[in-house]
């Protein structure tokens, strides 16, 4: 089975649970194991929260007032992509496996999103487009409900 959908969302906190609920509903309908669905929904929540928080200047840049979420369930894999049109990651600021700065302390209120995504997904790719935004994509092999 192949399913894909794409959302164009305003950079507002209320958009994050909308994307998460759509993903969870899609996965439940497709018969994906709830643990896998939960992991991907948390990773999606973190990626969306990053786009909302860091995707640009809400007050002055009309272009950066939104972001895009695309999800693909194809065969045995789910791939999710979150793209914003903000300033991109600061040079050296993106956290990637093997190239990351130390994660935020456990008591910090922010700074753990990319680390969580890396822990919950099988593969993570960040494409930095300075001045044009960032794209975070991640995928996970699916397991199915009994």
PDB file of C-alpha atoms in Angstrom, residues 46-135:
ATOM      1  CA  UNK A  46       9.568  17.942  17.157  1.00  0.00           C
ATOM      2  CA  UNK A  47      10.261  18.764  13.500  1.00  0.00           C
ATOM      3  CA  UNK A  48       7.075  20.848  13.251  1.00  0.00           C
ATOM      4  CA  UNK A  49       7.822  22.636  16.522  1.00  0.00           C
ATOM      5  CA  UNK A  50      11.272  23.523  15.155  1.00  0.00           C
ATOM      6  CA  UNK A  51       9.719  24.907  11.955  1.00  0.00           C
ATOM      7  CA  UNK A  52       7.226  26.966  13.968  1.00  0.00           C
ATOM      8  CA  UNK A  53       9.880  28.272  16.349  1.00  0.00           C
ATOM      9  CA  UNK A  54      12.836  28.772  14.016  1.00  0.00           C
ATOM     10  CA  UNK A  55      11.351  28.922  10.502  1.00  0.00           C
ATOM     11  CA  UNK A  56      11.660  32.686  10.078  1.00  0.00           C
ATOM     12  CA  UNK A  57      10.531  36.057  11.334  1.00  0.00           C
ATOM     13  CA  UNK A  58       6.735  35.967  11.666  1.00  0.00           C
ATOM     14  CA  UNK A  59       6.422  39.755  11.808  1.00  0.00           C
ATOM     15  CA  UNK A  60       8.436  40.881   8.799  1.00  0.00           C
ATOM     16  CA  UNK A  61       8.756  38.054   6.303  1.00  0.00           C
ATOM     17  CA  UNK A  62       5.514  36.990   4.640  1.00  0.00           C
ATOM     18  CA  UNK A  63       7.213  34.060   2.891  1.00  0.00           C
ATOM     19  CA  UNK A  64       8.312  32.463   6.152  1.00  0.00           C
ATOM     20  CA  UNK A  65       4.873  32.483   7.769  1.00  0.00           C
ATOM     21  CA  UNK A  66       4.253  28.889   6.744  1.00  0.00           C
ATOM     22  CA  UNK A  67       5.865  25.480   6.442  1.00  0.00           C
ATOM     23  CA  UNK A  68       5.172  22.209   4.658  1.00  0.00           C
ATOM     24  CA  UNK A  69       4.812  18.659   5.979  1.00  0.00           C
ATOM     25  CA  UNK A  70       4.814  15.700   3.609  1.00  0.00           C
ATOM     26  CA  UNK A  71       4.434  12.062   4.651  1.00  0.00           C
ATOM     27  CA  UNK A  72       4.933   8.971   2.487  1.00  0.00           C
ATOM     28  CA  UNK A  73       3.941   5.483   3.580  1.00  0.00           C
ATOM     29  CA  UNK A  74       5.278   3.244   0.864  1.00  0.00           C
ATOM     30  CA  UNK A  75       5.640  -0.473   1.319  1.00  0.00           C
ATOM     31  CA  UNK A  76       7.658  -1.104   4.448  1.00  0.00           C
ATOM     32  CA  UNK A  77       8.846   2.453   5.093  1.00  0.00           C
ATOM     33  CA  UNK A  78       7.481   5.807   6.170  1.00  0.00           C
ATOM     34  CA  UNK A  79       9.306   8.990   5.180  1.00  0.00           C
ATOM     35  CA  UNK A  80       8.388  12.377   6.624  1.00  0.00           C
ATOM     36  CA  UNK A  81       9.672  15.729   5.435  1.00  0.00           C
ATOM     37  CA  UNK A  82       9.222  19.095   7.157  1.00  0.00           C
ATOM     38  CA  UNK A  83      10.361  22.156   5.182  1.00  0.00           C
ATOM     39  CA  UNK A  84      10.303  25.788   6.212  1.00  0.00           C
ATOM     40  CA  UNK A  85      11.255  28.927   4.325  1.00  0.00           C
ATOM     41  CA  UNK A  86      13.085  30.726   7.105  1.00  0.00           C
ATOM     42  CA  UNK A  87      16.774  31.556   7.497  1.00  0.00           C
ATOM     43  CA  UNK A  88      17.968  27.935   7.656  1.00  0.00           C
ATOM     44  CA  UNK A  89      20.173  26.467  10.362  1.00  0.00           C
ATOM     45  CA  UNK A  90      23.059  28.593  11.540  1.00  0.00           C
ATOM     46  CA  UNK A  91      26.309  27.200  10.160  1.00  0.00           C
ATOM     47  CA  UNK A  92      27.306  24.334  12.450  1.00  0.00           C
ATOM     48  CA  UNK A  93      23.928  24.514  14.207  1.00  0.00           C
ATOM     49  CA  UNK A  94      22.172  21.493  12.747  1.00  0.00           C
ATOM     50  CA  UNK A  95      22.368  18.374  14.874  1.00  0.00           C
ATOM     51  CA  UNK A  96      23.150  15.320  12.768  1.00  0.00           C
ATOM     52  CA  UNK A  97      24.435  11.880  13.637  1.00  0.00           C
ATOM     53  CA  UNK A  98      28.176  12.017  13.700  1.00  0.00           C
ATOM     54  CA  UNK A  99      28.252  15.796  13.260  1.00  0.00           C
ATOM     55  CA  UNK A 100      26.381  17.024  16.300  1.00  0.00           C
ATOM     56  CA  UNK A 101      27.066  19.382  19.115  1.00  0.00           C
ATOM     57  CA  UNK A 102      26.362  18.107  22.605  1.00  0.00           C
ATOM     58  CA  UNK A 103      22.622  17.676  23.245  1.00  0.00           C
ATOM     59  CA  UNK A 104      20.870  20.103  25.530  1.00  0.00           C
ATOM     60  CA  UNK A 105      20.888  19.214  29.226  1.00  0.00           C
ATOM     61  CA  UNK A 106      17.898  17.171  30.405  1.00  0.00           C
ATOM     62  CA  UNK A 107      16.458  20.102  32.354  1.00  0.00           C
ATOM     63  CA  UNK A 108      16.631  22.521  29.382  1.00  0.00           C
ATOM     64  CA  UNK A 109      13.303  23.637  27.955  1.00  0.00           C
ATOM     65  CA  UNK A 110      14.526  23.527  24.351  1.00  0.00           C
ATOM     66  CA  UNK A 111      17.339  22.178  22.208  1.00  0.00           C
ATOM     67  CA  UNK A 112      16.479  18.472  22.256  1.00  0.00           C
ATOM     68  CA  UNK A 113      14.262  18.253  19.158  1.00  0.00           C
ATOM     69  CA  UNK A 114      16.807  17.095  16.599  1.00  0.00           C
ATOM     70  CA  UNK A 115      18.323  14.637  19.096  1.00  0.00           C
ATOM     71  CA  UNK A 116      14.871  13.124  19.675  1.00  0.00           C
ATOM     72  CA  UNK A 117      14.234  12.840  15.954  1.00  0.00           C
ATOM     73  CA  UNK A 118      17.574  11.060  15.531  1.00  0.00           C
ATOM     74  CA  UNK A 119      16.721   8.603  18.320  1.00  0.00           C
ATOM     75  CA  UNK A 120      13.202   7.845  17.053  1.00  0.00           C
ATOM     76  CA  UNK A 121      13.861   7.507  13.306  1.00  0.00           C
ATOM     77  CA  UNK A 122      16.051   5.077  11.391  1.00  0.00           C
ATOM     78  CA  UNK A 123      17.546   7.718   9.078  1.00  0.00           C
ATOM     79  CA  UNK A 124      17.617  11.501   9.375  1.00  0.00           C
ATOM     80  CA  UNK A 125      18.690  13.986   6.745  1.00  0.00           C
ATOM     81  CA  UNK A 126      18.870  17.754   7.164  1.00  0.00           C
ATOM     82  CA  UNK A 127      19.215  19.983   4.143  1.00  0.00           C
ATOM     83  CA  UNK A 128      20.237  23.499   5.037  1.00  0.00           C
ATOM     84  CA  UNK A 129      19.326  26.232   2.592  1.00  0.00           C
ATOM     85  CA  UNK A 130      20.723  29.405   4.217  1.00  0.00           C
ATOM     86  CA  UNK A 131      18.312  32.271   3.667  1.00  0.00           C
ATOM     87  CA  UNK A 132      15.753  29.922   2.082  1.00  0.00           C
ATOM     88  CA  UNK A 133      14.947  27.551   4.915  1.00  0.00           C
ATOM     89  CA  UNK A 134      15.712  24.092   6.131  1.00  0.00           C
ATOM     90  CA  UNK A 135      14.343  20.662   5.279  1.00  0.00           C
TER      91      UNK A 135
END
